[in-house]
Amino acid sequence: MMTSGGVVIQPVRSPADLKTFVLLPWTTGIYDNDHAWVPPVIGDQMKMLDRKHGSFYEIGDAELFLAYRGNRPVGRITAHVNHLYEQRYDNRTGFFGFFESINDQAVADALFDAAASWLKRQGKEVIQGPQSFSIYESVGFETSGGDILPTSGLFHFASYYPVLAEAKGFQKCVDWHCFLVRDIEDYRPYLSQVKESFMKDQNITYRTLKRREISQRAREVMEIFNVAWAENWGHLSLTEKQFKAFFKELRLIVIPELAIFAEDKGKTIGFCITVADASPALRVLNGRLYPWRFLRAWRAMKRSKRVRTIVMGVLPEYRGRHIDDVFYLKTIEKGTSMGYNASDCSMVVETNRKMIDALNVLRADCYKTYRIYERDLW
């Protein structure tokens, strides 16, 4: 499909097309000399987007588009529908994701038009994104903090993407914030006092996991997560296949001493899992798992003094007993003793005032914001 500006839009139809789609951030040079970009693992992206292997296709459908100028790929986008979203929220909303484009409004417009047209054919009235493919994966364009290297599981995008989206008529839907709890030496006495107060609930015990236990607790974590986060903005319960894929990646970077479980008389009622900062390692790997890069990647990860609290949940009936506060405090205390000096608590949707207030108590800095956009289909 030829558009104005000499841009040709083609759907992905073959393995070669899919490879072109995945490799586009490299082949276009969008992130050349961008020190905040974290290259995704190419093999993981190929599997995620492949209809035969990607866990998303159990609950939704997607179309992938490439933009060409001449024979050169210059952009990409997905349009997708999520059937779980339709069941829980509405039938009006479709999504775009995996957006990449050179800094050219004609290219971006052609990509957005292609996604919008496909979604209209699915009966949708609103387009929202970027979500690739859910709010627990890659969401939003950075509107602040784009010059800072994101931590594990977070993404970086070209600084001009919000400009391209807004020029096409997209408006803010919701913001997701990233918070960084820095060195705590200045207020350790305060934390100790607060912790003593919070730990008075004698029925709750806290324990950490051994590395071999991480995979064994996956189903338990999934069940608590799906209940604990049910009221979060845009939440959709993760399927077992989605959670297995998440845990497969998680176990490689989890810090066992910072995988904390809360129990009430032997029953798990909450968890808080913190991982090492893998972003420096991913920059070394540059998308490819070549064995000769592993040692250098491992060293790069070990040099990082940041960690990320990647997932946490407490059963609703146990809320208000400061269990989440104890998770934060234990993570900070133990992490500091292990030589880490900053903990990334991300991502927190702007409507989750309780968590934001708790992070403000810990004097956390909001160092990065991702914005999800939306507009009516045209």
Short mmCIF file of C-alpha atoms in Angstrom, two decimals:
data_model
loop_
_atom_site.label_atom_id
_atom_site.label_comp_id
_atom_site.label_asym_id
_atom_site.label_seq_id
_atom_site.Cartn_x
_atom_site.Cartn_y
_atom_site.Cartn_z
CA MET A 1 0.00 0.00 0.00
CA MET A 2 1.59 3.28 -1.19
CA THR A 3 0.97 6.38 0.92
CA SER A 4 1.88 10.04 0.54
CA GLY A 5 5.55 10.77 1.06
CA GLY A 6 6.64 7.74 -0.91
CA VAL A 7 6.03 5.37 2.02
CA VAL A 8 4.92 1.81 1.29
CA ILE A 9 3.18 -0.19 4.03
CA GLN A 10 3.38 -3.98 3.89
CA PRO A 11 2.02 -6.54 6.36
CA VAL A 12 4.41 -9.13 7.74
CA ARG A 13 3.73 -12.37 5.91
CA SER A 14 6.89 -14.50 6.05
CA PRO A 15 9.72 -15.44 8.43
CA ALA A 16 11.94 -13.08 6.45
CA ASP A 17 9.45 -10.26 6.99
CA LEU A 18 9.34 -11.02 10.72
CA LYS A 19 13.12 -10.90 10.92
CA THR A 20 13.09 -7.53 9.14
CA PHE A 21 10.48 -6.34 11.65
CA VAL A 22 12.53 -7.42 14.68
CA LEU A 23 15.85 -6.12 13.34
CA LEU A 24 14.47 -2.72 12.33
CA PRO A 25 15.88 -0.79 15.35
CA TRP A 26 19.35 -1.89 14.22
CA THR A 27 18.98 -1.56 10.45
CA THR A 28 17.52 1.95 10.59
CA GLY A 29 20.17 3.24 12.98
CA ILE A 30 17.49 4.88 15.14
CA TYR A 31 19.46 4.18 18.31
CA ASP A 32 22.99 4.64 17.03
CA ASN A 33 24.97 6.46 19.74
CA ASP A 34 21.94 6.41 22.07
CA HIS A 35 23.40 5.33 25.41
CA ALA A 36 19.98 4.84 27.00
CA TRP A 37 18.82 2.17 24.54
CA VAL A 38 18.61 -1.39 25.84
CA PRO A 39 18.63 -3.77 22.85
CA PRO A 40 16.10 -6.59 23.28
CA VAL A 41 17.18 -10.18 22.71
CA ILE A 42 16.41 -10.85 19.05
CA GLY A 43 15.48 -14.51 19.58
CA ASP A 44 13.03 -13.60 22.35
CA GLN A 45 11.37 -10.99 20.16
CA MET A 46 11.06 -13.43 17.26
CA LYS A 47 9.38 -15.99 19.51
CA MET A 48 7.09 -13.43 21.13
CA LEU A 49 5.80 -12.19 17.77
CA ASP A 50 5.55 -15.60 16.09
CA ARG A 51 1.96 -16.82 15.96
CA LYS A 52 3.03 -20.41 16.65
CA HIS A 53 5.00 -19.61 19.80
CA GLY A 54 3.92 -16.25 21.21
CA SER A 55 1.80 -16.49 24.37
CA PHE A 56 -0.25 -13.43 23.39
CA TYR A 57 -1.95 -15.25 20.52
CA GLU A 58 -3.82 -17.44 23.03
CA ILE A 59 -5.83 -14.40 24.09
CA GLY A 60 -5.70 -12.03 21.13
CA ASP A 61 -4.87 -11.37 17.52
CA ALA A 62 -2.41 -9.00 15.86
CA GLU A 63 -1.26 -7.70 12.52
CA LEU A 64 2.34 -6.57 12.01
CA PHE A 65 3.21 -3.83 9.52
CA LEU A 66 6.46 -2.63 7.98
CA ALA A 67 7.02 0.77 6.37
CA TYR A 68 9.39 1.03 3.41
CA ARG A 69 10.78 3.92 1.46
CA GLY A 70 12.18 2.40 -1.68
CA ASN A 71 13.73 -0.91 -0.63
CA ARG A 72 14.69 0.37 2.80
CA PRO A 73 12.62 -0.47 5.92
CA VAL A 74 12.00 2.75 7.84
CA GLY A 75 9.36 1.86 10.43
CA ARG A 76 7.17 -0.78 12.01
CA ILE A 77 4.02 -1.12 14.13
CA THR A 78 1.58 -3.75 15.39
CA ALA A 79 -2.19 -3.45 15.64
CA HIS A 80 -3.76 -5.88 18.06
CA VAL A 81 -6.93 -6.82 19.88
CA ASN A 82 -7.07 -8.54 23.24
CA HIS A 83 -10.07 -10.77 23.87
CA LEU A 84 -9.55 -10.74 27.66
CA TYR A 85 -9.65 -6.95 27.54
CA GLU A 86 -12.91 -7.12 25.59
CA GLN A 87 -14.44 -9.41 28.21
CA ARG A 88 -13.40 -7.26 31.15
CA TYR A 89 -13.53 -3.69 29.84
CA ASP A 90 -15.04 -2.93 26.45
CA ASN A 91 -15.24 -3.93 22.80
CA ARG A 92 -14.37 -0.45 21.54
CA THR A 93 -10.62 -0.36 22.19
CA GLY A 94 -7.81 -1.76 20.09
CA PHE A 95 -4.10 -1.26 20.54
CA PHE A 96 -0.86 -0.47 18.77
CA GLY A 97 2.61 -1.49 19.85
CA PHE A 98 6.20 -2.30 18.85
CA PHE A 99 6.34 1.12 17.21
CA GLU A 100 9.64 2.21 15.70
CA SER A 101 10.17 4.88 13.06
CA ILE A 102 12.79 7.13 11.63
CA ASN A 103 12.18 10.79 12.49
CA ASP A 104 9.76 11.40 9.64
CA GLN A 105 6.12 12.35 10.18
CA ALA A 106 5.06 10.82 6.86
CA VAL A 107 6.41 7.43 7.94
CA ALA A 108 4.77 7.64 11.37
CA ASP A 109 1.45 8.75 9.88
CA ALA A 110 1.47 5.85 7.43
CA LEU A 111 2.13 3.38 10.24
CA PHE A 112 -0.59 4.81 12.48
CA ASP A 113 -3.01 4.80 9.53
CA ALA A 114 -2.28 1.13 8.82
CA ALA A 115 -2.87 0.15 12.45
CA ALA A 116 -6.06 2.23 12.61
CA SER A 117 -7.46 0.71 9.42
CA TRP A 118 -6.88 -2.83 10.66
CA LEU A 119 -8.50 -2.05 14.02
CA LYS A 120 -11.53 -0.49 12.32
CA ARG A 121 -11.99 -3.72 10.39
CA GLN A 122 -12.08 -5.50 13.75
CA GLY A 123 -14.94 -3.23 14.81
CA LYS A 124 -12.91 -0.98 17.12
CA GLU A 125 -13.55 2.71 17.72
CA VAL A 126 -10.51 3.74 19.79
CA ILE A 127 -6.78 3.08 19.37
CA GLN A 128 -4.54 3.04 22.44
CA GLY A 129 -0.84 2.49 22.90
CA PRO A 130 1.91 1.75 22.74
CA GLN A 131 1.34 -1.57 24.49
CA SER A 132 3.52 -4.45 23.36
CA PHE A 133 1.42 -6.57 24.00
CA SER A 134 0.15 -5.78 27.54
CA ILE A 135 0.62 -3.26 30.34
CA TYR A 136 3.00 -5.70 32.03
CA GLU A 137 5.37 -5.69 29.08
CA SER A 138 6.56 -2.64 27.12
CA VAL A 139 4.14 0.27 27.47
CA GLY A 140 4.20 3.96 26.71
CA PHE A 141 6.64 6.42 25.21
CA GLU A 142 9.05 8.16 27.59
CA THR A 143 7.98 11.73 28.30
CA SER A 144 10.65 12.31 30.96
CA GLY A 145 13.88 10.62 31.97
CA GLY A 146 14.62 9.45 28.43
CA ASP A 147 18.31 10.18 28.88
CA ILE A 148 18.63 7.67 31.75
CA LEU A 149 19.37 4.00 31.11
CA PRO A 150 16.28 2.04 32.19
CA THR A 151 16.63 -0.95 34.50
CA SER A 152 15.69 -4.59 33.88
CA GLY A 153 12.46 -5.09 31.96
CA LEU A 154 12.01 -1.43 31.06
CA PHE A 155 12.45 0.02 27.60
CA HIS A 156 13.80 3.13 25.94
CA PHE A 157 12.43 4.82 22.84
CA ALA A 158 13.51 7.60 20.54
CA SER A 159 12.84 10.99 22.11
CA TYR A 160 10.77 12.19 19.14
CA TYR A 161 8.13 9.43 19.35
CA PRO A 162 5.72 11.48 21.53
CA VAL A 163 6.02 14.32 19.01
CA LEU A 164 5.11 11.99 16.13
CA ALA A 165 2.13 10.57 18.04
CA GLU A 166 0.80 13.95 19.17
CA ALA A 167 1.13 15.39 15.66
CA LYS A 168 -1.17 12.56 14.52
CA GLY A 169 -3.79 13.59 17.08
CA PHE A 170 -2.99 11.19 19.91
CA GLN A 171 -3.59 12.50 23.42
CA LYS A 172 -2.59 11.35 26.88
CA CYS A 173 -4.45 8.32 28.20
CA VAL A 174 -2.45 7.56 31.36
CA ASP A 175 1.08 7.91 32.72
CA TRP A 176 3.23 5.23 34.33
CA HIS A 177 6.01 6.37 36.66
CA CYS A 178 9.38 4.85 37.57
CA PHE A 179 10.70 5.55 41.06
CA LEU A 180 14.26 5.20 42.31
CA VAL A 181 15.01 4.72 46.01
CA ARG A 182 18.58 5.89 46.38
CA ASP A 183 21.19 5.39 49.12
CA ILE A 184 19.45 5.25 52.49
CA GLU A 185 22.31 6.11 54.86
CA ASP A 186 20.92 9.58 55.59
CA TYR A 187 17.66 8.26 56.97
CA ARG A 188 18.52 4.76 58.23
CA PRO A 189 17.44 5.63 61.84
CA TYR A 190 14.01 6.64 60.52
CA LEU A 191 13.67 3.40 58.56
CA SER A 192 14.66 1.30 61.57
CA GLN A 193 12.03 3.04 63.70
CA VAL A 194 9.31 2.57 61.09
CA LYS A 195 10.28 -1.06 60.50
CA GLU A 196 10.03 -1.85 64.21
CA SER A 197 6.53 -0.38 64.20
CA PHE A 198 5.44 -2.32 61.11
CA MET A 199 6.89 -5.64 62.29
CA LYS A 200 4.64 -5.81 65.37
CA ASP A 201 2.15 -7.97 63.45
CA GLN A 202 3.28 -11.22 65.04
CA ASN A 203 1.18 -13.47 62.80
CA ILE A 204 3.11 -12.54 59.65
CA THR A 205 6.51 -14.08 58.97
CA TYR A 206 8.91 -13.19 56.18
CA ARG A 207 11.30 -15.49 54.40
CA THR A 208 13.57 -15.39 51.38
CA LEU A 209 13.88 -18.08 48.73
CA LYS A 210 16.71 -20.26 47.55
CA ARG A 211 17.33 -19.99 43.81
CA ARG A 212 15.97 -23.48 43.14
CA GLU A 213 12.66 -22.49 44.75
CA ILE A 214 11.96 -19.62 42.36
CA SER A 215 10.48 -21.74 39.55
CA GLN A 216 8.64 -23.93 42.06
CA ARG A 217 6.72 -20.92 43.36
CA ALA A 218 5.71 -19.60 39.93
CA ARG A 219 2.09 -20.78 40.06
CA GLU A 220 1.68 -19.45 43.60
CA VAL A 221 3.04 -16.07 42.56
CA MET A 222 0.77 -16.01 39.50
CA GLU A 223 -2.35 -16.71 41.56
CA ILE A 224 -1.56 -14.00 44.12
CA PHE A 225 -0.53 -11.53 41.43
CA ASN A 226 -3.74 -11.95 39.46
CA VAL A 227 -5.82 -11.32 42.60
CA ALA A 228 -3.66 -8.58 44.12
CA TRP A 229 -3.47 -6.52 40.94
CA ALA A 230 -7.07 -7.03 39.83
CA GLU A 231 -7.97 -3.37 40.50
CA ASN A 232 -4.87 -1.90 38.86
CA TRP A 233 -5.44 0.26 35.78
CA GLY A 234 -5.80 -1.92 32.68
CA HIS A 235 -5.05 -5.15 34.57
CA LEU A 236 -5.71 -8.42 32.80
CA SER A 237 -4.97 -11.71 34.50
CA LEU A 238 -1.89 -13.35 33.04
CA THR A 239 -2.31 -16.80 31.55
CA GLU A 240 -0.12 -19.66 32.69
CA LYS A 241 1.83 -19.54 29.42
CA GLN A 242 2.44 -15.80 29.83
CA PHE A 243 3.62 -16.25 33.39
CA LYS A 244 5.91 -19.14 32.49
CA ALA A 245 7.56 -16.95 29.86
CA PHE A 246 7.96 -14.18 32.44
CA PHE A 247 9.45 -16.52 35.05
CA LYS A 248 11.82 -18.08 32.54
CA GLU A 249 13.45 -14.68 32.11
CA LEU A 250 13.11 -13.79 35.78
CA ARG A 251 15.04 -16.71 37.19
CA LEU A 252 18.18 -15.66 35.32
CA ILE A 253 18.44 -12.32 37.10
CA VAL A 254 16.50 -12.73 40.37
CA ILE A 255 18.45 -12.05 43.56
CA PRO A 256 17.37 -14.84 45.98
CA GLU A 257 18.18 -12.74 49.05
CA LEU A 258 15.72 -10.14 47.72
CA ALA A 259 12.92 -12.57 46.81
CA ILE A 260 10.80 -12.11 49.92
CA PHE A 261 7.62 -14.00 50.74
CA ALA A 262 5.15 -13.13 53.51
CA GLU A 263 3.35 -15.99 55.21
CA ASP A 264 0.51 -16.30 57.70
CA LYS A 265 0.76 -19.63 59.52
CA GLY A 266 2.44 -21.22 56.51
CA LYS A 267 0.08 -19.70 53.93
CA THR A 268 1.73 -17.38 51.40
CA ILE A 269 -0.14 -14.09 51.42
CA GLY A 270 2.29 -11.82 49.59
CA PHE A 271 5.61 -11.59 47.80
CA CYS A 272 8.18 -9.06 46.64
CA ILE A 273 10.73 -10.06 44.00
CA THR A 274 13.76 -7.93 43.14
CA VAL A 275 16.14 -8.56 40.27
CA ALA A 276 19.59 -7.45 39.23
CA ASP A 277 19.93 -4.66 36.69
CA ALA A 278 20.39 -6.57 33.44
CA SER A 279 20.34 -3.49 31.19
CA PRO A 280 24.15 -3.04 31.06
CA ALA A 281 24.47 -6.74 30.16
CA LEU A 282 21.89 -6.44 27.39
CA ARG A 283 23.79 -3.51 25.94
CA VAL A 284 26.90 -5.70 25.77
CA LEU A 285 24.96 -8.56 24.14
CA ASN A 286 23.37 -6.16 21.62
CA GLY A 287 20.48 -8.51 20.90
CA ARG A 288 22.53 -11.65 20.24
CA LEU A 289 23.39 -14.42 22.69
CA TYR A 290 26.91 -15.08 21.47
CA PRO A 291 28.76 -17.19 24.10
CA TRP A 292 31.93 -15.11 23.83
CA ARG A 293 29.97 -12.08 25.05
CA PHE A 294 28.55 -13.77 28.16
CA LEU A 295 31.46 -13.09 30.53
CA ARG A 296 31.64 -9.42 29.57
CA ALA A 297 27.86 -9.13 29.91
CA TRP A 298 27.93 -10.79 33.35
CA ARG A 299 30.63 -8.39 34.51
CA ALA A 300 28.65 -5.42 33.23
CA MET A 301 25.61 -6.56 35.22
CA LYS A 302 27.69 -7.08 38.36
CA ARG A 303 29.09 -3.55 38.11
CA SER A 304 25.62 -2.02 38.25
CA LYS A 305 24.64 -0.93 41.75
CA ARG A 306 20.94 -0.69 40.88
CA VAL A 307 18.27 -3.34 41.39
CA ARG A 308 14.64 -3.39 40.35
CA THR A 309 11.68 -4.52 42.42
CA ILE A 310 9.95 -6.04 39.44
CA VAL A 311 6.82 -7.61 40.92
CA MET A 312 5.05 -7.42 44.26
CA GLY A 313 1.62 -8.41 45.50
CA VAL A 314 -0.36 -8.80 48.72
CA LEU A 315 -3.73 -10.54 48.99
CA PRO A 316 -6.53 -7.97 49.42
CA GLU A 317 -7.63 -9.29 52.81
CA TYR A 318 -4.16 -8.57 54.22
CA ARG A 319 -3.90 -4.99 53.00
CA GLY A 320 -3.58 -2.26 55.61
CA ARG A 321 -1.20 -4.35 57.72
CA HIS A 322 1.93 -2.67 56.31
CA ILE A 323 3.15 -5.84 54.60
CA ASP A 324 4.10 -3.89 51.48
CA ASP A 325 6.01 -1.40 53.65
CA VAL A 326 7.97 -4.23 55.26
CA PHE A 327 8.79 -5.56 51.78
CA TYR A 328 10.21 -2.16 50.80
CA LEU A 329 12.21 -1.79 54.00
CA LYS A 330 13.64 -5.31 53.95
CA THR A 331 14.61 -4.90 50.30
CA ILE A 332 16.37 -1.61 50.99
CA GLU A 333 18.15 -2.90 54.09
CA LYS A 334 19.36 -6.17 52.57
CA GLY A 335 20.14 -4.61 49.22
CA THR A 336 22.28 -1.95 50.85
CA SER A 337 24.19 -4.58 52.84
CA MET A 338 24.91 -6.39 49.54
CA GLY A 339 26.45 -3.27 48.02
CA TYR A 340 23.52 -1.95 46.01
CA ASN A 341 22.77 1.75 46.36
CA ALA A 342 19.53 2.23 44.41
CA SER A 343 16.29 0.29 44.01
CA ASP A 344 14.01 0.89 41.04
CA CYS A 345 10.34 0.47 41.96
CA SER A 346 8.62 0.47 38.59
CA MET A 347 6.23 0.84 36.95
CA VAL A 348 3.51 2.54 39.00
CA VAL A 349 0.42 3.88 37.26
CA GLU A 350 -0.48 7.45 38.23
CA THR A 351 -3.85 6.32 39.63
CA ASN A 352 -2.19 4.06 42.24
CA ARG A 353 -1.96 6.76 44.88
CA LYS A 354 -1.37 4.34 47.76
CA MET A 355 1.83 2.99 46.26
CA ILE A 356 3.00 6.43 45.16
CA ASP A 357 2.42 7.76 48.70
CA ALA A 358 4.43 4.84 50.15
CA LEU A 359 7.30 5.58 47.76
CA ASN A 360 7.17 9.25 48.70
CA VAL A 361 7.63 8.24 52.34
CA LEU A 362 10.80 6.47 51.23
CA ARG A 363 11.88 9.68 49.46
CA ALA A 364 11.93 7.92 46.12
CA ASP A 365 12.66 10.00 43.03
CA CYS A 366 10.28 9.82 40.07
CA TYR A 367 13.03 9.59 37.47
CA LYS A 368 11.17 8.40 34.38
CA THR A 369 7.62 8.56 33.01
CA TYR A 370 6.03 6.51 30.23
CA ARG A 371 2.84 7.77 28.60
CA ILE A 372 0.15 5.68 26.94
CA TYR A 373 -1.70 7.59 24.23
CA GLU A 374 -5.11 7.16 22.67
CA ARG A 375 -7.45 8.69 20.10
CA ASP A 376 -10.66 7.88 18.29
CA LEU A 377 -10.18 5.94 15.09
CA TRP A 378 -10.37 7.95 11.89
#
